[in-house]
Amino acid sequence: MPDWVYAVILGIIEGLTEFIPVSSTGMMLLAKQALGLPNGFWDTFAVMIQLGAILAVVVLYFGKLWKQVVGLPTDPEARKFALTVIVAFLPSVVLGLIFHDFIKAVLFDNPTVQCISLIIGGIVLLFIDRLAPKPVAHDPFKLPILKALAIGLFQVLAMMPGVSRSGATIVGGMLFGVEKRAAAEFTFFLAIPTMLGAFVLDAWESRDQLTADTMPLIAIGFVVAFLVAIVVIRTMLAVVTSRGLAPFGWLRIAIGGVGLALLNFA
């Protein structure tokens, strides 16, 4: 198949999985291996098109986010919201810079780790969906600073492929009394600086791979991921609100189980 077809396929997978608790990174890496794509550029591609999915959050929540931005000089609530996002973002910045090279070089090429992480994460989602404490925080724009920090610490777990960033942060929020829809929405907001940072870091470190031949492929994946994520965000919120995290837990277990079976019997 031509490379642009691979770019479309991976863009669809990124848009489908970035915001649901199944690990977009794990899915992208498993898909890359299933398609027989080599390491190097396609690893960079998988990171960089995440920004397309993140742009979907900006578009869907533009009115609310813009209100926070313009309110920064005069509105204490807007400044507090900005602080909660920064506090939640910082743990990933520090540990991401320290472990970025190790994670990309070692864990990204270990499909067994990814599949096991999917299964374990699915089991965790099933338990948390039933055992999480009663929520006391219902507005993602008004979370206490310590709850935001707790969510940020849980996000660090997502540096391992197969551990969903959205799943980890939603679980962290629910464990600390954040209502599941509010936790999901705060996860979306936290994804903006997190994925932008990952994009910039990977673009700089892989700048030699960004050529006239590869940039159109990244653009295709970016646009496809953006369009698919627009639909997925709305759908995910509806599912989380009505059915909780259990559907995503079973989905993770199924994908991880199939992946392990294929790895052992291929």
mmCIF file of C-alpha atoms in Angstrom:
data_model
loop_
_atom_site.group_PDB
_atom_site.id
_atom_site.type_symbol
_atom_site.label_atom_id
_atom_site.label_comp_id
_atom_site.label_asym_id
_atom_site.label_seq_id
_atom_site.Cartn_x
_atom_site.Cartn_y
_atom_site.Cartn_z
ATOM 1 C CA MET A 1 0.000 0.000 0.000
ATOM 2 C CA PRO A 2 1.156 3.579 -0.555
ATOM 3 C CA ASP A 3 2.328 5.504 2.485
ATOM 4 C CA TRP A 4 -0.640 7.877 2.405
ATOM 5 C CA VAL A 5 -2.972 4.936 3.062
ATOM 6 C CA TYR A 6 -0.945 4.029 6.152
ATOM 7 C CA ALA A 7 -1.163 7.668 7.226
ATOM 8 C CA VAL A 8 -4.961 7.586 6.941
ATOM 9 C CA ILE A 9 -5.230 4.293 8.852
ATOM 10 C CA LEU A 10 -3.030 5.525 11.683
ATOM 11 C CA GLY A 11 -4.856 8.864 11.727
ATOM 12 C CA ILE A 12 -8.172 7.052 12.199
ATOM 13 C CA ILE A 13 -6.723 4.951 15.017
ATOM 14 C CA GLU A 14 -5.304 8.042 16.730
ATOM 15 C CA GLY A 15 -8.599 9.915 16.497
ATOM 16 C CA LEU A 16 -10.533 6.906 17.773
ATOM 17 C CA THR A 17 -8.297 6.170 20.741
ATOM 18 C CA GLU A 18 -6.712 9.416 21.989
ATOM 19 C CA PHE A 19 -9.550 10.271 24.355
ATOM 20 C CA ILE A 20 -11.090 6.925 25.239
ATOM 21 C CA PRO A 21 -9.326 4.928 27.999
ATOM 22 C CA VAL A 22 -7.658 2.350 25.751
ATOM 23 C CA SER A 23 -4.214 3.952 25.160
ATOM 24 C CA SER A 24 -3.804 5.635 21.807
ATOM 25 C CA THR A 25 -0.037 5.123 21.973
ATOM 26 C CA GLY A 26 -0.400 1.411 22.577
ATOM 27 C CA MET A 27 -2.948 1.068 19.777
ATOM 28 C CA MET A 28 -0.777 3.045 17.368
ATOM 29 C CA LEU A 29 2.295 0.967 18.144
ATOM 30 C CA LEU A 30 0.423 -2.325 17.780
ATOM 31 C CA ALA A 31 -1.101 -1.092 14.520
ATOM 32 C CA LYS A 32 2.302 0.013 13.250
ATOM 33 C CA GLN A 33 3.721 -3.421 13.947
ATOM 34 C CA ALA A 34 0.705 -5.192 12.429
ATOM 35 C CA LEU A 35 1.095 -3.124 9.262
ATOM 36 C CA GLY A 36 4.808 -3.890 9.116
ATOM 37 C CA LEU A 37 5.860 -0.252 9.300
ATOM 38 C CA PRO A 38 9.493 0.349 10.263
ATOM 39 C CA ASN A 39 10.665 2.224 13.339
ATOM 40 C CA GLY A 40 11.943 5.748 13.009
ATOM 41 C CA PHE A 41 9.666 8.029 11.033
ATOM 42 C CA TRP A 42 6.448 6.166 11.862
ATOM 43 C CA ASP A 43 7.169 6.440 15.594
ATOM 44 C CA THR A 44 7.581 10.192 15.142
ATOM 45 C CA PHE A 45 4.435 10.259 12.997
ATOM 46 C CA ALA A 46 2.442 8.569 15.787
ATOM 47 C CA VAL A 47 3.435 11.264 18.279
ATOM 48 C CA MET A 48 3.040 14.253 16.009
ATOM 49 C CA ILE A 49 -0.463 13.531 14.732
ATOM 50 C CA GLN A 50 -1.698 13.476 18.334
ATOM 51 C CA LEU A 51 -1.823 17.254 18.026
ATOM 52 C CA GLY A 52 -4.600 16.838 15.457
ATOM 53 C CA ALA A 53 -6.723 15.023 18.007
ATOM 54 C CA ILE A 54 -5.933 17.662 20.631
ATOM 55 C CA LEU A 55 -7.070 20.395 18.245
ATOM 56 C CA ALA A 56 -10.504 18.763 18.366
ATOM 57 C CA VAL A 57 -10.698 19.623 22.091
ATOM 58 C CA VAL A 58 -9.838 23.259 21.373
ATOM 59 C CA VAL A 59 -12.534 23.447 18.711
ATOM 60 C CA LEU A 60 -15.270 21.729 20.735
ATOM 61 C CA TYR A 61 -14.535 23.679 23.927
ATOM 62 C CA PHE A 62 -13.391 26.895 22.298
ATOM 63 C CA GLY A 63 -16.065 29.085 23.874
ATOM 64 C CA LYS A 64 -15.428 27.870 27.428
ATOM 65 C CA LEU A 65 -11.645 27.859 27.040
ATOM 66 C CA TRP A 66 -11.608 31.329 25.472
ATOM 67 C CA LYS A 67 -13.669 32.621 28.376
ATOM 68 C CA GLN A 68 -10.965 31.383 30.733
ATOM 69 C CA VAL A 69 -8.201 32.960 28.664
ATOM 70 C CA VAL A 70 -9.773 36.421 28.440
ATOM 71 C CA GLY A 71 -10.698 36.240 32.118
ATOM 72 C CA LEU A 72 -7.124 35.686 33.315
ATOM 73 C CA PRO A 73 -6.361 39.368 34.055
ATOM 74 C CA THR A 74 -9.524 39.989 36.094
ATOM 75 C CA ASP A 75 -11.203 36.712 37.078
ATOM 76 C CA PRO A 76 -9.723 34.761 40.043
ATOM 77 C CA GLU A 77 -11.618 31.619 38.959
ATOM 78 C CA ALA A 78 -10.006 31.760 35.518
ATOM 79 C CA ARG A 79 -6.559 32.112 37.086
ATOM 80 C CA LYS A 80 -7.269 29.201 39.408
ATOM 81 C CA PHE A 81 -8.332 27.019 36.475
ATOM 82 C CA ALA A 82 -5.117 27.883 34.640
ATOM 83 C CA LEU A 83 -3.146 27.004 37.775
ATOM 84 C CA THR A 84 -4.864 23.628 38.117
ATOM 85 C CA VAL A 85 -3.912 22.726 34.537
ATOM 86 C CA ILE A 86 -0.305 23.852 35.082
ATOM 87 C CA VAL A 87 -0.005 21.938 38.360
ATOM 88 C CA ALA A 88 -1.452 18.790 36.751
ATOM 89 C CA PHE A 89 0.865 19.193 33.753
ATOM 90 C CA LEU A 90 4.155 19.622 35.641
ATOM 91 C CA PRO A 91 4.757 15.992 36.765
ATOM 92 C CA SER A 92 4.685 14.806 33.161
ATOM 93 C CA VAL A 93 7.039 17.590 32.114
ATOM 94 C CA VAL A 94 9.675 16.689 34.680
ATOM 95 C CA LEU A 95 9.515 12.912 34.336
ATOM 96 C CA GLY A 96 8.872 13.044 30.591
ATOM 97 C CA LEU A 97 12.111 14.946 29.993
ATOM 98 C CA ILE A 98 14.025 12.516 32.204
ATOM 99 C CA PHE A 99 12.667 9.272 30.749
ATOM 100 C CA HIS A 100 11.691 10.308 27.184
ATOM 101 C CA ASP A 101 14.622 8.604 25.449
ATOM 102 C CA PHE A 102 14.329 5.383 27.481
ATOM 103 C CA ILE A 103 10.586 5.091 26.912
ATOM 104 C CA LYS A 104 10.840 5.707 23.179
ATOM 105 C CA ALA A 105 13.849 3.425 22.680
ATOM 106 C CA VAL A 106 12.830 0.490 24.896
ATOM 107 C CA LEU A 107 9.145 0.351 25.789
ATOM 108 C CA PHE A 108 7.897 1.516 22.387
ATOM 109 C CA ASP A 109 9.271 -1.641 20.784
ATOM 110 C CA ASN A 110 7.806 -4.100 23.273
ATOM 111 C CA PRO A 111 4.338 -5.237 22.160
ATOM 112 C CA THR A 112 4.089 -7.706 25.054
ATOM 113 C CA VAL A 113 4.381 -4.837 27.559
ATOM 114 C CA GLN A 114 1.701 -2.953 25.654
ATOM 115 C CA CYS A 115 -0.745 -5.874 25.670
ATOM 116 C CA ILE A 116 -0.208 -6.653 29.348
ATOM 117 C CA SER A 117 -0.696 -2.968 30.185
ATOM 118 C CA LEU A 118 -3.954 -2.980 28.245
ATOM 119 C CA ILE A 119 -5.278 -5.961 30.216
ATOM 120 C CA ILE A 120 -4.194 -4.647 33.617
ATOM 121 C CA GLY A 121 -5.609 -1.216 32.811
ATOM 122 C CA GLY A 122 -8.910 -2.779 31.777
ATOM 123 C CA ILE A 123 -9.199 -4.610 35.075
ATOM 124 C CA VAL A 124 -8.436 -1.382 36.936
ATOM 125 C CA LEU A 125 -11.184 0.446 35.027
ATOM 126 C CA LEU A 126 -13.718 -2.235 35.943
ATOM 127 C CA PHE A 127 -12.835 -2.001 39.638
ATOM 128 C CA ILE A 128 -12.743 1.799 39.764
ATOM 129 C CA ASP A 129 -16.086 2.033 38.005
ATOM 130 C CA ARG A 130 -17.646 0.129 40.919
ATOM 131 C CA LEU A 131 -15.525 1.180 43.888
ATOM 132 C CA ALA A 132 -14.718 4.858 43.345
ATOM 133 C CA PRO A 133 -15.784 7.117 46.244
ATOM 134 C CA LYS A 134 -18.810 9.346 45.941
ATOM 135 C CA PRO A 135 -17.861 12.410 43.879
ATOM 136 C CA VAL A 136 -17.587 15.788 45.572
ATOM 137 C CA ALA A 137 -16.229 17.820 42.622
ATOM 138 C CA HIS A 138 -18.442 18.203 39.559
ATOM 139 C CA ASP A 139 -17.002 21.166 37.627
ATOM 140 C CA PRO A 140 -13.758 20.604 35.661
ATOM 141 C CA PHE A 141 -13.121 24.363 35.708
ATOM 142 C CA LYS A 142 -13.200 24.528 39.514
ATOM 143 C CA LEU A 143 -11.126 21.617 40.759
ATOM 144 C CA PRO A 144 -9.089 22.047 43.973
ATOM 145 C CA ILE A 145 -5.352 22.331 43.382
ATOM 146 C CA LEU A 146 -4.520 19.111 45.244
ATOM 147 C CA LYS A 147 -7.023 17.115 43.183
ATOM 148 C CA ALA A 148 -5.470 18.539 40.008
ATOM 149 C CA LEU A 149 -2.009 17.526 41.240
ATOM 150 C CA ALA A 150 -3.253 14.005 41.969
ATOM 151 C CA ILE A 151 -4.637 13.769 38.424
ATOM 152 C CA GLY A 152 -1.294 14.989 37.070
ATOM 153 C CA LEU A 153 0.583 12.341 39.023
ATOM 154 C CA PHE A 154 -1.677 9.652 37.592
ATOM 155 C CA GLN A 155 -1.012 11.002 34.098
ATOM 156 C CA VAL A 156 2.659 10.113 34.563
ATOM 157 C CA LEU A 157 1.671 6.434 34.392
ATOM 158 C CA ALA A 158 0.688 6.986 30.759
ATOM 159 C CA MET A 159 4.315 7.385 29.736
ATOM 160 C CA MET A 160 4.326 3.589 29.467
ATOM 161 C CA PRO A 161 2.761 2.454 26.167
ATOM 162 C CA GLY A 162 -0.465 0.591 26.819
ATOM 163 C CA VAL A 163 -1.346 2.747 29.826
ATOM 164 C CA SER A 164 -4.020 5.147 28.656
ATOM 165 C CA ARG A 165 -3.390 8.809 29.451
ATOM 166 C CA SER A 166 -7.092 9.540 29.562
ATOM 167 C CA GLY A 167 -7.777 6.351 31.505
ATOM 168 C CA ALA A 168 -5.076 7.090 34.089
ATOM 169 C CA THR A 169 -6.213 10.667 34.642
ATOM 170 C CA ILE A 170 -9.912 9.790 34.823
ATOM 171 C CA VAL A 171 -9.158 7.039 37.330
ATOM 172 C CA GLY A 172 -7.014 9.440 39.344
ATOM 173 C CA GLY A 173 -9.776 12.019 39.344
ATOM 174 C CA MET A 174 -12.470 9.544 40.376
ATOM 175 C CA LEU A 175 -10.332 8.158 43.200
ATOM 176 C CA PHE A 176 -10.010 11.689 44.569
ATOM 177 C CA GLY A 177 -13.710 12.458 44.370
ATOM 178 C CA VAL A 178 -14.071 14.036 40.934
ATOM 179 C CA GLU A 179 -17.269 13.111 39.090
ATOM 180 C CA LYS A 180 -16.472 10.903 36.082
ATOM 181 C CA ARG A 181 -17.677 13.320 33.382
ATOM 182 C CA ALA A 182 -15.832 16.207 35.029
ATOM 183 C CA ALA A 183 -12.724 14.019 35.283
ATOM 184 C CA ALA A 184 -13.009 13.186 31.582
ATOM 185 C CA GLU A 185 -13.363 16.839 30.600
ATOM 186 C CA PHE A 186 -10.425 17.911 32.766
ATOM 187 C CA THR A 187 -8.462 15.138 31.049
ATOM 188 C CA PHE A 188 -9.256 16.770 27.709
ATOM 189 C CA PHE A 189 -8.015 20.144 28.938
ATOM 190 C CA LEU A 190 -4.869 18.644 30.438
ATOM 191 C CA ALA A 191 -4.164 16.933 27.117
ATOM 192 C CA ILE A 192 -3.674 20.300 25.402
ATOM 193 C CA PRO A 193 -0.359 21.306 27.054
ATOM 194 C CA THR A 194 0.715 17.682 27.493
ATOM 195 C CA MET A 195 0.399 16.715 23.846
ATOM 196 C CA LEU A 196 1.647 20.091 22.637
ATOM 197 C CA GLY A 197 4.781 19.563 24.718
ATOM 198 C CA ALA A 198 5.255 16.037 23.360
ATOM 199 C CA PHE A 199 4.747 17.356 19.820
ATOM 200 C CA VAL A 200 7.359 20.102 20.195
ATOM 201 C CA LEU A 201 9.893 17.790 21.861
ATOM 202 C CA ASP A 202 9.513 15.052 19.268
ATOM 203 C CA ALA A 203 9.520 17.517 16.373
ATOM 204 C CA TRP A 204 12.805 18.966 17.587
ATOM 205 C CA GLU A 205 14.490 15.631 18.275
ATOM 206 C CA SER A 206 13.263 14.144 14.974
ATOM 207 C CA ARG A 207 13.681 17.270 12.859
ATOM 208 C CA ASP A 208 15.929 15.419 10.401
ATOM 209 C CA GLN A 209 12.930 13.202 9.518
ATOM 210 C CA LEU A 210 10.665 16.153 8.716
ATOM 211 C CA THR A 211 11.261 16.449 4.997
ATOM 212 C CA ALA A 212 9.286 17.426 1.933
ATOM 213 C CA ASP A 213 8.399 13.736 1.526
ATOM 214 C CA THR A 214 7.240 13.094 5.095
ATOM 215 C CA MET A 215 5.460 16.334 5.980
ATOM 216 C CA PRO A 216 2.479 15.618 3.661
ATOM 217 C CA LEU A 217 2.017 12.255 5.418
ATOM 218 C CA ILE A 218 1.997 13.961 8.816
ATOM 219 C CA ALA A 219 -0.509 16.501 7.491
ATOM 220 C CA ILE A 220 -2.822 13.708 6.297
ATOM 221 C CA GLY A 221 -2.647 11.920 9.647
ATOM 222 C CA PHE A 222 -3.168 15.211 11.495
ATOM 223 C CA VAL A 223 -6.358 16.086 9.595
ATOM 224 C CA VAL A 224 -7.821 12.576 9.812
ATOM 225 C CA ALA A 225 -7.104 12.370 13.557
ATOM 226 C CA PHE A 226 -8.759 15.769 14.074
ATOM 227 C CA LEU A 227 -11.949 14.863 12.206
ATOM 228 C CA VAL A 228 -12.342 11.468 13.876
ATOM 229 C CA ALA A 229 -11.610 12.887 17.353
ATOM 230 C CA ILE A 230 -14.397 15.467 16.958
ATOM 231 C CA VAL A 231 -16.915 12.622 16.812
ATOM 232 C CA VAL A 232 -15.199 10.450 19.432
ATOM 233 C CA ILE A 233 -15.077 13.134 22.141
ATOM 234 C CA ARG A 234 -18.837 13.626 22.065
ATOM 235 C CA THR A 235 -19.463 9.885 21.965
ATOM 236 C CA MET A 236 -17.066 9.155 24.808
ATOM 237 C CA LEU A 237 -18.692 11.705 27.107
ATOM 238 C CA ALA A 238 -22.102 10.195 26.388
ATOM 239 C CA VAL A 239 -20.841 6.675 27.164
ATOM 240 C CA VAL A 240 -19.003 7.703 30.342
ATOM 241 C CA THR A 241 -22.045 9.614 31.573
ATOM 242 C CA SER A 242 -24.532 6.824 30.892
ATOM 243 C CA ARG A 243 -22.509 3.620 31.330
ATOM 244 C CA GLY A 244 -19.307 4.572 33.151
ATOM 245 C CA LEU A 245 -15.873 3.110 32.426
ATOM 246 C CA ALA A 246 -16.842 -0.570 32.198
ATOM 247 C CA PRO A 247 -17.241 -0.680 28.377
ATOM 248 C CA PHE A 248 -13.713 0.667 27.977
ATOM 249 C CA GLY A 249 -12.393 -1.771 30.565
ATOM 250 C CA TRP A 250 -13.761 -4.767 28.686
ATOM 251 C CA LEU A 251 -12.503 -3.325 25.387
ATOM 252 C CA ARG A 252 -8.966 -3.013 26.781
ATOM 253 C CA ILE A 253 -9.025 -6.583 28.096
ATOM 254 C CA ALA A 254 -10.260 -7.913 24.753
ATOM 255 C CA ILE A 255 -7.657 -6.026 22.706
ATOM 256 C CA GLY A 256 -4.827 -6.964 25.057
ATOM 257 C CA GLY A 257 -5.905 -10.613 25.122
ATOM 258 C CA VAL A 258 -6.116 -10.841 21.333
ATOM 259 C CA GLY A 259 -2.761 -9.116 21.030
ATOM 260 C CA LEU A 260 -1.063 -11.575 23.395
ATOM 261 C CA ALA A 261 -2.629 -14.516 21.576
ATOM 262 C CA LEU A 262 -1.349 -13.266 18.232
ATOM 263 C CA LEU A 263 2.128 -12.646 19.653
ATOM 264 C CA ASN A 264 2.337 -16.147 21.125
ATOM 265 C CA PHE A 265 0.863 -18.081 18.206
ATOM 266 C CA ALA A 266 2.029 -16.029 15.236
#
